[in-house]
Amino acid sequence: MIRKGLLTDKEAVLTIYEDAKAFIKSYNSPQWQDGYPNIDTFNADIENDRLYVYEYNDRVVACASFYDYEKDYEKIYEGKWLTDNNNYIAVHTIAVLKEYRGLGISKEFFNYIFENYNVNSIRIDTHELNIPMIKMLTKNGFEYCGVIYLNDNKEHKRLVFEKINFCI
């Protein structure tokens, strides 16, 4: 079950963040190795009403943040977005606890967006070394669109993907 995140989900979400950081580190990606995501991420997502959690048997086992706009997505290099408008949801800090990976939970988050938001697409970014994420996105119908730089910093290159909502 997917629902809005609550303050009471803090410990579960922080555990998910730490588990994901360890997983990403295990294949030598520098993504999420600088402290992010953390308690500040959690608090900002709660405050801005953009945190969602996935419950399985009354346990929070996954989380994701949905943004209706992402400044870093305005400039795309080495490609272009599939859609030309700003009617999208950007997914950030999507993570699933180790023992629940591979069960299709990320796909359920994506389906939830299309079922509950009247948007043309979902956009997401990841580090080029985050091969498990790239494989998951491709498996779930996302198409590679190009490159962005977080905060216009060339050292923070991210690959971007988009999935079109064909049900609108």
Short mmCIF file of C-alpha atoms in Angstrom, two decimals:
data_model
loop_
_atom_site.label_atom_id
_atom_site.label_comp_id
_atom_site.label_asym_id
_atom_site.label_seq_id
_atom_site.Cartn_x
_atom_site.Cartn_y
_atom_site.Cartn_z
CA MET A 1 0.00 0.00 0.00
CA ILE A 2 1.29 3.44 -0.93
CA ARG A 3 0.41 6.41 1.26
CA LYS A 4 1.65 9.87 2.16
CA GLY A 5 4.60 9.84 4.52
CA LEU A 6 4.08 10.90 8.12
CA LEU A 7 6.38 12.21 10.85
CA THR A 8 5.94 8.85 12.57
CA ASP A 9 7.65 7.20 9.56
CA LYS A 10 10.94 8.97 10.35
CA GLU A 11 12.91 6.01 11.72
CA ALA A 12 11.70 3.65 8.99
CA VAL A 13 12.55 6.11 6.21
CA LEU A 14 15.97 6.91 7.67
CA THR A 15 16.67 3.16 7.82
CA ILE A 16 15.65 2.83 4.16
CA TYR A 17 17.98 5.71 3.25
CA GLU A 18 20.93 4.09 5.05
CA ASP A 19 20.21 0.70 3.49
CA ALA A 20 20.09 2.28 0.02
CA LYS A 21 23.33 4.22 0.60
CA ALA A 22 25.12 0.96 1.51
CA PHE A 23 23.71 -0.75 -1.60
CA ILE A 24 24.81 2.09 -3.89
CA LYS A 25 28.26 2.14 -2.28
CA SER A 26 28.62 -1.63 -2.88
CA TYR A 27 28.95 -1.07 -6.63
CA ASN A 28 31.23 1.98 -6.30
CA SER A 29 28.78 4.70 -7.28
CA PRO A 30 29.44 8.02 -5.54
CA GLN A 31 25.70 8.80 -5.58
CA TRP A 32 24.23 9.29 -2.08
CA GLN A 33 27.67 8.98 -0.45
CA ASP A 34 27.88 12.59 0.75
CA GLY A 35 25.27 12.43 3.51
CA TYR A 36 22.20 12.83 1.30
CA PRO A 37 19.49 11.70 1.83
CA ASN A 38 19.25 12.33 5.55
CA ILE A 39 17.01 13.71 8.31
CA ASP A 40 16.96 17.10 6.58
CA THR A 41 15.75 15.42 3.38
CA PHE A 42 13.02 13.63 5.33
CA ASN A 43 11.93 16.82 7.12
CA ALA A 44 11.84 18.87 3.91
CA ASP A 45 9.83 16.19 2.12
CA ILE A 46 7.32 15.99 5.00
CA GLU A 47 7.07 19.78 5.23
CA ASN A 48 6.51 20.07 1.47
CA ASP A 49 4.02 17.16 1.40
CA ARG A 50 6.00 15.16 -1.17
CA LEU A 51 7.07 12.03 0.74
CA TYR A 52 5.33 8.73 -0.02
CA VAL A 53 5.92 5.38 1.63
CA TYR A 54 5.11 1.81 0.72
CA GLU A 55 3.78 -0.39 3.50
CA TYR A 56 3.99 -4.16 3.42
CA ASN A 57 2.44 -6.09 6.32
CA ASP A 58 2.22 -2.85 8.35
CA ARG A 59 5.93 -2.14 7.83
CA VAL A 60 7.32 0.80 5.81
CA VAL A 61 9.69 -0.89 3.36
CA ALA A 62 10.14 1.74 0.63
CA CYS A 63 9.89 5.47 0.06
CA ALA A 64 9.96 8.04 -2.71
CA SER A 65 9.53 11.78 -3.05
CA PHE A 66 7.34 13.27 -5.79
CA TYR A 67 8.12 16.78 -7.05
CA ASP A 68 5.87 18.65 -9.48
CA TYR A 69 8.85 20.63 -10.76
CA GLU A 70 12.62 20.18 -10.85
CA LYS A 71 14.79 23.20 -11.68
CA ASP A 72 17.73 21.00 -12.69
CA TYR A 73 15.58 19.47 -15.45
CA GLU A 74 15.26 22.78 -17.31
CA LYS A 75 18.60 22.34 -19.09
CA ILE A 76 19.18 18.96 -20.70
CA TYR A 77 22.33 18.10 -22.65
CA GLU A 78 23.17 15.37 -25.14
CA GLY A 79 19.48 14.72 -25.80
CA LYS A 80 15.99 16.01 -25.06
CA TRP A 81 12.93 15.17 -23.00
CA LEU A 82 10.22 13.04 -24.59
CA THR A 83 7.62 15.66 -23.65
CA ASP A 84 7.91 19.40 -24.18
CA ASN A 85 5.93 20.64 -21.21
CA ASN A 86 6.25 20.91 -17.45
CA ASN A 87 3.31 18.61 -16.72
CA TYR A 88 5.40 15.89 -15.06
CA ILE A 89 6.26 14.41 -11.68
CA ALA A 90 9.96 14.14 -10.83
CA VAL A 91 10.75 11.18 -8.59
CA HIS A 92 13.57 11.57 -6.08
CA THR A 93 14.98 9.51 -3.23
CA ILE A 94 13.22 6.36 -4.33
CA ALA A 95 14.53 3.45 -2.28
CA VAL A 96 13.46 -0.04 -1.24
CA LEU A 97 14.78 -2.06 1.69
CA LYS A 98 17.17 -4.83 0.67
CA GLU A 99 14.86 -7.74 1.44
CA TYR A 100 12.04 -6.21 -0.64
CA ARG A 101 14.02 -5.31 -3.77
CA GLY A 102 12.94 -7.05 -6.95
CA LEU A 103 9.28 -7.32 -5.93
CA GLY A 104 8.05 -4.54 -8.22
CA ILE A 105 7.61 -1.87 -5.54
CA SER A 106 9.21 0.86 -7.67
CA LYS A 107 6.79 0.02 -10.47
CA GLU A 108 3.94 0.42 -8.00
CA PHE A 109 5.16 3.95 -7.17
CA PHE A 110 5.21 4.80 -10.89
CA ASN A 111 1.72 3.35 -11.42
CA TYR A 112 0.50 5.28 -8.38
CA ILE A 113 1.67 8.55 -9.93
CA PHE A 114 -0.14 7.91 -13.21
CA GLU A 115 -3.29 6.80 -11.39
CA ASN A 116 -3.38 9.74 -8.96
CA TYR A 117 -1.82 12.68 -10.83
CA ASN A 118 -2.96 14.12 -14.13
CA VAL A 119 0.55 14.35 -15.58
CA ASN A 120 2.01 13.64 -18.99
CA SER A 121 5.10 11.90 -17.68
CA ILE A 122 7.46 10.90 -14.90
CA ARG A 123 11.05 12.14 -14.97
CA ILE A 124 13.92 10.78 -12.92
CA ASP A 125 17.70 11.07 -12.79
CA THR A 126 20.51 8.87 -11.55
CA HIS A 127 24.28 8.58 -11.58
CA GLU A 128 25.79 6.77 -14.56
CA LEU A 129 27.30 4.17 -12.20
CA ASN A 130 23.93 3.36 -10.64
CA ILE A 131 23.46 0.38 -12.96
CA PRO A 132 20.74 -1.31 -10.85
CA MET A 133 18.63 1.87 -11.04
CA ILE A 134 19.21 2.23 -14.79
CA LYS A 135 18.14 -1.41 -15.31
CA MET A 136 15.04 -0.91 -13.12
CA LEU A 137 14.04 2.22 -15.04
CA THR A 138 14.49 0.55 -18.43
CA LYS A 139 12.53 -2.50 -17.24
CA ASN A 140 9.69 -0.17 -16.21
CA GLY A 141 9.38 1.59 -19.56
CA PHE A 142 11.54 4.66 -18.98
CA GLU A 143 13.55 5.98 -21.89
CA TYR A 144 16.99 7.55 -21.64
CA CYS A 145 16.75 11.24 -22.58
CA GLY A 146 20.16 12.81 -21.94
CA VAL A 147 22.25 14.41 -19.21
CA ILE A 148 21.68 17.09 -16.58
CA TYR A 149 24.02 18.66 -14.05
CA LEU A 150 22.73 19.10 -10.52
CA ASN A 151 22.92 22.79 -9.58
CA ASP A 152 24.74 23.40 -12.91
CA ASN A 153 27.82 21.68 -11.44
CA LYS A 154 29.67 19.63 -14.08
CA GLU A 155 30.92 17.30 -11.33
CA HIS A 156 27.32 16.29 -10.56
CA LYS A 157 26.39 14.75 -13.89
CA ARG A 158 23.19 12.68 -13.94
CA LEU A 159 21.53 10.60 -16.62
CA VAL A 160 17.86 11.46 -17.06
CA PHE A 161 14.97 9.23 -18.02
CA GLU A 162 11.32 9.83 -18.78
CA LYS A 163 8.22 7.67 -18.98
CA ILE A 164 5.16 8.95 -20.82
CA ASN A 165 1.66 8.51 -19.43
CA PHE A 166 -0.26 7.08 -22.39
CA CYS A 167 -3.50 6.96 -20.37
CA ILE A 168 -4.21 10.71 -20.46
#
